[in-house]
CSV table of C-alpha atoms in Angstrom, one decimal:
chain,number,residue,atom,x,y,z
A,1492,UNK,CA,69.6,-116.1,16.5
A,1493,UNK,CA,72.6,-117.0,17.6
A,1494,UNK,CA,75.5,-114.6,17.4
A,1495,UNK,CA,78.6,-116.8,18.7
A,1496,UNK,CA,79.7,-117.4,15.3
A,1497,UNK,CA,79.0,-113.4,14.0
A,1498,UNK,CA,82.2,-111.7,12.6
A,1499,UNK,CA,83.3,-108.9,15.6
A,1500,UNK,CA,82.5,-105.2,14.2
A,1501,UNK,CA,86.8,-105.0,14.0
A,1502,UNK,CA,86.7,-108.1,12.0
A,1503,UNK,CA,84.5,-107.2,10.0
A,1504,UNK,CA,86.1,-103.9,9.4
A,1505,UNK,CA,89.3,-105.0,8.4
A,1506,UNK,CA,88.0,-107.6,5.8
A,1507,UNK,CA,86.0,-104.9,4.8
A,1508,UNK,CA,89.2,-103.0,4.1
A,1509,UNK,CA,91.2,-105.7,2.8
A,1510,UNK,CA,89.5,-107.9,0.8
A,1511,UNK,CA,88.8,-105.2,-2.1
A,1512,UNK,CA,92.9,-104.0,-2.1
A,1513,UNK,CA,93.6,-108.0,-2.7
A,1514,UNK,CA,91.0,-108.1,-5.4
A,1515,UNK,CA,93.2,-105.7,-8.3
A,1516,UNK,CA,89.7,-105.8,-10.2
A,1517,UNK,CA,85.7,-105.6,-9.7
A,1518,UNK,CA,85.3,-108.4,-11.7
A,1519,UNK,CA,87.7,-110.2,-9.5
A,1520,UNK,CA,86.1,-108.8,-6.6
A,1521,UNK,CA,82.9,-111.0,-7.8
A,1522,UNK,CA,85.1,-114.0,-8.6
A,1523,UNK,CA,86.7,-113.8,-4.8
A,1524,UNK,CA,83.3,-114.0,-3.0
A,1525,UNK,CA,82.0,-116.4,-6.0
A,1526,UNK,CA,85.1,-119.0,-4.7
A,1527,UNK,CA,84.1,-119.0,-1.2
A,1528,UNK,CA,81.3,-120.6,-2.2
A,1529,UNK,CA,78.8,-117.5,-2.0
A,1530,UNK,CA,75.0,-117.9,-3.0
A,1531,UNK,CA,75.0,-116.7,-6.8
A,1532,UNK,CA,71.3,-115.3,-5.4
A,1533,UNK,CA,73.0,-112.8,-3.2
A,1534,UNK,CA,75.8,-111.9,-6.2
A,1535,UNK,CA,73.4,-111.6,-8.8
A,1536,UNK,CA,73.0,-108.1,-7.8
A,1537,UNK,CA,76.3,-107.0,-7.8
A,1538,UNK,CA,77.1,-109.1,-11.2
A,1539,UNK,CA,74.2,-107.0,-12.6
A,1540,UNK,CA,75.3,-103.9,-11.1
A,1541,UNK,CA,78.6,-104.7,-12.7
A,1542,UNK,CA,77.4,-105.6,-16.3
A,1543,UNK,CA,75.0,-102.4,-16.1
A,1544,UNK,CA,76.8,-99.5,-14.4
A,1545,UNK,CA,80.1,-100.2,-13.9
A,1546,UNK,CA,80.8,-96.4,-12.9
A,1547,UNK,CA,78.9,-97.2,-9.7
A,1548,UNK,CA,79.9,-100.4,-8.8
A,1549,UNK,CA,82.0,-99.6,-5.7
A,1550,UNK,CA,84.5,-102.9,-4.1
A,1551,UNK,CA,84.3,-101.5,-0.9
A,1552,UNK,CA,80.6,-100.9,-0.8
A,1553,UNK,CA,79.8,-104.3,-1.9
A,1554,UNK,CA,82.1,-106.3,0.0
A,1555,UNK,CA,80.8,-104.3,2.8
A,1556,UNK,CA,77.2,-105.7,1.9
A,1557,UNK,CA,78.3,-109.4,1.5
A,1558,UNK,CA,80.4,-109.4,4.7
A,1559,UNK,CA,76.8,-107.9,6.4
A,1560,UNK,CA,74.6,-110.3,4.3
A,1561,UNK,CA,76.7,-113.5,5.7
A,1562,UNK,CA,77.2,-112.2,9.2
A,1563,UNK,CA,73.1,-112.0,9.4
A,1564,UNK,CA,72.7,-115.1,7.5
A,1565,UNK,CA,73.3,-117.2,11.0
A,1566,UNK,CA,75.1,-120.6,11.3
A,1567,UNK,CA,74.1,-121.5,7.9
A,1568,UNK,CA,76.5,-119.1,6.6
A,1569,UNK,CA,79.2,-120.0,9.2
A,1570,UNK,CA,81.2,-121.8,6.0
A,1571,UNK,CA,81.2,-118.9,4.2
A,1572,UNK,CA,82.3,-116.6,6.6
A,1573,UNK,CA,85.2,-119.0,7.2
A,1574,UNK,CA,86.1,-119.4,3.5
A,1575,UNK,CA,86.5,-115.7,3.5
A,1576,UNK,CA,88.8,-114.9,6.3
A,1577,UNK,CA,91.1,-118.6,5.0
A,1578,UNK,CA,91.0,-116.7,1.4
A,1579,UNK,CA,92.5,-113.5,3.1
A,1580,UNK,CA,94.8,-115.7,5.1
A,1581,UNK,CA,95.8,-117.7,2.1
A,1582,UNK,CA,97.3,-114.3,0.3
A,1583,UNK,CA,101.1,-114.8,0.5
A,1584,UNK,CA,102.0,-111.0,-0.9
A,1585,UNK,CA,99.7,-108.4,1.2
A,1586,UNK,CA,102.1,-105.4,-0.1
A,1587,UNK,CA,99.4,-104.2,-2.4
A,1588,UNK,CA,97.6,-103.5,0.7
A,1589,UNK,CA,99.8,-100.3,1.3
């Protein structure tokens, strides 16, 4: 497999970090990862999870899992990997961050 195109562990930790403080909600959590063009197979756990258990649905947990899902998933996930770190880019106010 080749690993050229793999987020770097700090990258991954920061989007890890980031990306659930930009989404206010979980629901817009799903919606994020949904627009970068994510495979509805690998949400339709976290959607479930979501409807279901709400309670236990944590942002940080599952972005943690996407980010991991599309850093294994090789070049053909290379898109998606970029679509997520332009969507963080893209974000003109990161004060909620804080």
């Amino acid at each position: 497999m080749d690993i050229s195109f793999h987020y770097p562990p700090e990258v991954l930790k920061l989007l890890t970090d980031a990306v659930p403080k930009l989404c206010k909600s979980k629901k817009d959590l799903i919606v994020f990862f949904r627009g970068a063009g994510i495979d509805r197979q690998l949400l339709s756990t976290y959607e479930t999870l979501l409807q279901n258990d709400k309670a236990n649905f944590n942002k940080y947990h599952v972005t943690r899992d996407i980010l991991i899902a599309l850093n294994e998933g090789g070049e053909k996930t290379l898109a998606h990997r970029r679509e997520v770190l332009k969507r963080v880019t893209q974000f003109e106010d990161f004060s909620i961050c804080w």
